[in-house]
């Protein structure tokens, strides 16, 4: 049917909801799974992009937030709180507005993209800029949720993971089976945890045979200046231009290691330079405008391919997690300044080289 009711209704029997759950939805999910011809050419593989920037607030967080906010309402919450590098706060603010809940957000001062700040504000969140990094914000939000009547909607909330796992279901539904490899950026490590849970559930489904017969190798990529899972050490001062994944002590660290190891996958670091190169390639060659953090999945795929770590012919899905319009700074700073002309066809033609 052409009507998409949102992911809770679409996958109701695979989610912890009941008839008593008031579904709060912005009709998130059903995002494009787009073939990527240039990435396929470069890698010799069959590469697809799961375009999560097409969700209502422009990131994958909406999958988790429809669940977290619906369950918060079911449980009688009046207010929700989150720490965020920007996308979680944008999503929480929107879904809380839809549900009529108060939403409080804690963000690292000066380290979130302008578009995300705008989203939290326009949806009416109470926003505090914290003099610290994301890890400090999450510690603070967790403490507030223990000491005050406010529900935490970060991905340490299992309902967030339950919602986000549906991206794996959609991929298997479109491809007819799981891919060989799944690449995604890793920050707080909730999403790699969710995808891995989704792929396993779809393989282990009670129907035989299930929608998927196998699971992919999970490949996660952290920014080199914020790569605690790669180095095995908390990063006290994480640093990367990909502010969405500027995280030094991921909440789902152990679960990310489990996803890596039980899937036969990897978690590697990619430099900011490689992230920006992938960001530009995605926009120019695949026509997909993502935010810098999202390009870490593609940067990682290309890095492994160049090192000979990819078997030709494999089917690969890269999740691109957020919309480029949230953080246009890198698009503008990397391009030549626009030329100004008078209202004159000859002047325009001369500038355009026509
Ligand atoms: N990509 C984007 C665009 C993100 O916003 C995030 C996380 C990630 C990737 C990494 O996902 O944390 O599940 O490993 N953003 C969080 C936020 C931290 O607050 O918006 P993860």
XYZ file of C-alpha atoms and ligand atoms in Angstrom:
375
model
C 0.000 0.000 0.000
C 1.283 3.546 -0.737
C 0.453 4.643 2.825
C 3.325 4.347 5.282
C 2.092 4.587 8.896
C 5.521 4.969 10.508
C 7.791 2.206 11.728
C 5.916 1.236 14.891
C 2.811 0.230 12.927
C 4.900 -1.248 10.113
C 6.838 -3.536 12.472
C 4.447 -3.653 15.437
C 4.824 -7.416 15.999
C 8.602 -7.035 16.353
C 8.537 -4.124 18.814
C 7.737 -3.907 22.555
C 4.417 -2.096 22.084
C 0.859 -3.107 22.919
C -2.646 -1.805 22.223
C -2.128 0.429 25.266
C 0.872 2.213 23.722
C -0.073 5.663 22.382
C 1.913 5.752 19.135
C 3.714 9.057 18.650
C 4.875 9.118 15.036
C 5.991 11.548 12.358
C 5.901 8.665 9.839
C 9.619 8.020 10.167
C 11.327 5.079 8.462
C 10.874 3.656 4.940
C 13.957 5.627 3.943
C 15.572 5.156 0.510
C 17.984 2.284 -0.067
C 19.803 3.837 -2.971
C 22.230 2.042 -5.308
C 25.626 3.815 -5.332
C 27.153 3.341 -8.803
C 30.339 5.337 -8.219
C 31.117 3.592 -4.919
C 30.369 0.263 -6.584
C 32.752 1.129 -9.413
C 35.514 2.143 -7.007
C 35.221 -0.910 -4.794
C 34.188 -3.593 -7.276
C 31.275 -4.337 -4.968
C 27.508 -3.824 -5.059
C 27.199 -0.779 -2.793
C 23.933 0.709 -1.491
C 23.237 3.740 0.686
C 20.616 3.671 3.450
C 19.688 7.354 3.380
C 18.616 8.146 6.934
C 18.705 11.898 6.344
C 15.304 11.345 4.687
C 13.665 10.850 8.096
C 11.313 13.593 9.411
C 13.939 15.515 11.401
C 16.742 14.566 9.038
C 18.482 11.755 10.905
C 18.184 8.119 11.993
C 17.402 9.272 15.527
C 13.710 9.483 14.589
C 13.532 5.669 14.484
C 14.525 5.465 18.115
C 12.627 8.540 19.172
C 9.197 7.376 17.959
C 9.635 4.390 20.297
C 11.194 6.270 23.225
C 8.575 9.035 23.229
C 5.646 6.633 22.712
C 6.806 4.545 25.685
C 7.469 7.666 27.786
C 3.863 8.770 27.196
C 2.597 5.259 27.949
C 4.517 5.305 31.229
C 3.015 8.672 32.189
C 6.104 10.856 31.758
C 5.568 14.615 31.626
C 9.102 15.521 30.586
C 12.035 13.978 28.744
C 15.732 14.809 28.745
C 18.701 13.973 26.549
C 22.335 14.807 26.005
C 23.226 15.348 22.389
C 25.738 16.272 19.744
C 22.692 17.708 17.965
C 20.619 15.104 16.168
C 19.170 13.384 19.215
C 18.109 16.770 20.589
C 16.495 17.760 17.271
C 14.562 14.503 17.180
C 13.607 14.508 20.872
C 12.387 18.101 20.566
C 10.172 17.258 17.574
C 8.625 14.079 19.005
C 8.120 15.722 22.407
C 6.353 18.621 20.673
C 4.110 16.122 18.893
C 3.314 14.390 22.199
C 2.918 17.567 24.246
C 5.830 16.702 26.541
C 8.391 19.081 27.974
C 11.801 18.394 26.418
C 15.130 19.361 27.995
C 18.364 19.011 26.067
C 21.989 19.316 27.114
C 24.478 20.048 24.340
C 28.229 20.730 24.335
C 28.672 24.489 24.042
C 29.804 25.628 20.596
C 30.087 22.073 19.282
C 26.771 21.395 17.616
C 25.840 22.263 14.040
C 23.629 25.337 13.541
C 20.777 23.477 11.840
C 20.446 21.079 14.773
C 20.423 23.935 17.283
C 17.683 25.586 15.192
C 15.604 22.387 15.245
C 15.732 22.000 19.030
C 14.780 25.656 19.495
C 11.992 25.816 16.922
C 10.303 22.729 18.398
C 10.357 24.407 21.807
C 12.965 22.400 23.712
C 14.574 23.859 26.813
C 18.167 23.911 25.663
C 21.188 24.222 27.924
C 24.675 24.591 26.478
C 27.049 22.798 28.801
C 30.646 23.861 29.368
C 31.894 20.390 28.577
C 31.807 17.729 25.874
C 29.095 15.204 24.961
C 30.312 12.702 27.557
C 29.882 15.348 30.279
C 26.387 16.140 28.945
C 25.360 12.468 29.055
C 26.629 12.022 32.625
C 24.647 15.121 33.636
C 21.448 14.044 31.832
C 21.648 10.572 33.409
C 22.008 12.074 36.864
C 19.057 14.424 36.328
C 16.902 11.495 35.162
C 17.694 9.661 38.417
C 17.146 12.625 40.751
C 14.200 14.396 39.035
C 10.897 13.367 37.362
C 12.218 13.324 33.807
C 12.780 10.365 31.425
C 16.110 9.874 29.676
C 15.751 9.364 25.902
C 19.378 8.772 24.982
C 20.248 5.430 23.385
C 20.970 3.916 26.814
C 17.143 3.757 26.777
C 16.476 0.305 25.251
C 13.363 1.589 23.435
C 15.651 3.748 21.307
C 17.568 0.639 20.215
C 14.312 -1.209 19.518
C 13.188 1.547 17.155
C 16.540 1.889 15.420
C 16.812 -1.843 14.707
C 14.000 -1.470 12.142
C 16.496 -0.029 9.636
C 17.941 -3.543 9.311
C 14.449 -4.946 8.701
C 13.870 -2.439 5.897
C 17.182 -3.302 4.235
C 16.453 -7.039 4.306
C 12.901 -6.397 3.062
C 14.266 -4.498 0.042
C 17.277 -6.699 -0.783
C 15.579 -9.993 0.017
C 18.413 -10.956 2.369
C 21.065 -9.355 4.545
C 24.052 -7.747 2.774
C 27.565 -9.200 3.193
C 28.875 -6.072 4.885
C 27.160 -3.213 6.709
C 29.129 0.027 7.271
C 28.146 2.797 9.652
C 29.604 5.684 11.637
C 30.084 5.061 15.358
C 29.762 7.685 18.084
C 27.931 6.655 21.234
C 27.595 3.204 19.579
C 23.821 2.896 19.912
C 23.188 2.540 16.197
C 25.667 -0.264 15.505
C 24.118 -2.048 18.498
C 20.623 -1.549 17.079
C 21.434 -2.670 13.541
C 23.143 -5.794 14.839
C 20.127 -6.617 17.019
C 17.832 -6.060 14.019
C 19.814 -8.288 11.677
C 19.984 -11.077 14.263
C 16.272 -10.871 15.023
C 15.373 -11.038 11.350
C 17.580 -14.088 10.875
C 16.242 -15.799 14.019
C 12.584 -15.011 13.360
C 10.041 -17.641 14.362
C 8.917 -18.169 10.747
C 11.189 -20.616 8.903
C 12.901 -19.591 6.790
C 12.924 -16.043 8.158
C 13.187 -12.861 6.104
C 17.002 -13.160 6.256
C 19.040 -16.336 6.199
C 22.223 -14.733 7.474
C 23.713 -11.600 9.027
C 26.300 -9.154 7.652
C 29.745 -8.321 8.980
C 29.286 -5.089 10.930
C 31.898 -2.475 10.043
C 31.909 0.595 12.296
C 34.019 3.715 11.765
C 35.011 6.320 14.312
C 36.691 9.653 13.627
C 40.428 9.351 14.282
C 40.370 12.085 16.954
C 37.459 10.407 18.735
C 38.162 6.695 18.398
C 38.055 5.163 21.892
C 36.729 1.802 20.669
C 39.600 1.520 18.186
C 42.320 2.458 20.679
C 40.696 0.734 23.658
C 40.994 3.882 25.783
C 38.600 6.664 26.800
C 39.438 9.844 24.862
C 39.308 12.733 27.335
C 39.387 15.485 24.687
C 37.729 14.049 21.576
C 38.282 16.130 18.474
C 36.887 15.888 14.923
C 35.115 18.085 12.392
C 32.344 15.444 12.466
C 30.749 16.956 15.582
C 27.940 14.363 15.628
C 30.458 11.643 16.550
C 32.751 13.715 18.758
C 32.455 11.252 21.650
C 35.243 9.935 23.864
C 33.447 7.412 26.063
C 30.595 5.688 24.204
C 27.693 4.442 26.334
C 27.276 1.261 24.245
C 30.995 0.506 23.994
C 30.720 -3.155 25.114
C 27.754 -3.790 22.817
C 29.694 -2.349 19.883
C 32.559 -4.750 20.615
C 30.050 -7.595 20.715
C 28.565 -6.526 17.357
C 32.047 -6.342 15.863
C 33.207 -9.680 17.205
C 30.099 -11.816 16.828
C 29.479 -10.524 13.287
C 33.075 -11.049 12.190
C 33.359 -7.309 11.608
C 35.691 -4.440 12.384
C 35.757 -1.012 14.021
C 38.387 1.287 12.503
C 39.317 4.960 12.575
C 39.027 7.351 9.624
C 40.724 10.741 9.449
C 38.810 14.008 9.117
C 40.444 14.400 5.716
C 39.043 11.044 4.565
C 35.629 11.929 6.017
C 35.522 15.197 4.064
C 36.681 13.486 0.869
C 33.869 10.931 1.215
C 31.418 13.747 2.046
C 32.275 15.518 -1.224
C 32.230 12.293 -3.236
C 28.777 11.428 -1.918
C 27.437 14.854 -2.896
C 29.140 15.113 -6.304
C 28.952 11.542 -7.556
C 26.010 9.909 -5.776
C 24.014 13.146 -5.346
C 23.443 12.470 -1.658
C 24.071 15.435 0.665
C 24.962 14.134 4.108
C 26.449 15.714 7.192
C 30.170 15.056 7.745
C 29.737 12.333 10.418
C 27.559 10.347 8.028
C 30.366 10.179 5.505
C 32.506 8.194 7.970
C 30.780 4.993 6.831
C 31.774 5.616 3.220
C 35.256 6.860 4.130
C 35.726 3.624 6.042
C 34.494 1.459 3.188
C 36.897 3.141 0.740
C 39.758 2.828 3.222
C 39.228 -0.905 3.661
C 38.778 -1.352 -0.095
C 42.051 0.484 -0.821
C 43.858 -1.725 1.694
C 42.546 -4.797 -0.139
C 40.230 -5.805 2.692
C 37.118 -6.186 0.553
C 36.225 -9.122 -1.643
C 34.978 -7.971 -5.067
C 31.326 -8.681 -5.746
C 30.189 -8.418 -2.163
C 26.964 -6.621 -1.369
C 27.609 -3.670 0.931
C 25.182 -1.272 2.623
C 26.482 2.018 4.049
C 24.203 3.909 6.391
C 24.425 7.649 5.868
C 22.969 8.856 9.116
C 22.067 12.543 8.769
C 21.043 15.229 6.272
C 23.686 17.629 4.953
C 21.482 20.680 5.457
C 21.977 20.379 9.208
C 25.616 21.394 8.913
C 26.149 23.334 5.653
C 29.395 24.965 6.784
C 31.592 22.292 5.199
C 29.711 22.428 1.915
C 30.226 26.167 1.634
C 33.810 26.390 2.896
C 34.960 23.688 0.465
C 33.510 25.410 -2.606
C 34.654 28.480 -4.573
C 32.857 31.696 -3.566
C 29.908 32.460 -5.897
C 30.569 35.142 -8.530
C 28.254 38.182 -8.671
C 27.171 39.516 -12.075
C 24.938 42.323 -13.378
C 21.542 41.473 -14.962
C 23.226 40.691 -18.274
C 23.201 37.533 -20.413
C 26.634 38.168 -21.943
C 28.196 38.566 -18.499
C 26.506 35.349 -17.297
C 27.616 33.446 -20.408
C 31.195 34.687 -20.023
C 31.312 33.553 -16.388
C 29.765 30.180 -17.271
C 32.218 29.615 -20.103
C 29.353 29.193 -22.604
N 25.805 9.932 12.666
C 25.120 11.001 13.116
C 24.670 12.003 12.119
C 24.850 11.121 14.488
O 24.175 12.178 14.915
C 25.325 10.146 15.384
C 25.079 10.259 16.818
C 26.025 9.058 14.854
C 26.243 8.986 13.491
C 26.553 7.961 15.697
O 25.532 7.144 16.175
O 25.922 7.469 18.594
O 24.494 5.622 17.750
O 26.960 5.564 17.422
N 24.581 11.292 17.363
C 24.206 11.401 18.778
C 23.427 12.680 19.020
C 25.323 11.180 19.705
O 23.434 13.197 20.142
O 22.767 13.158 18.103
P 25.731 6.384 17.578
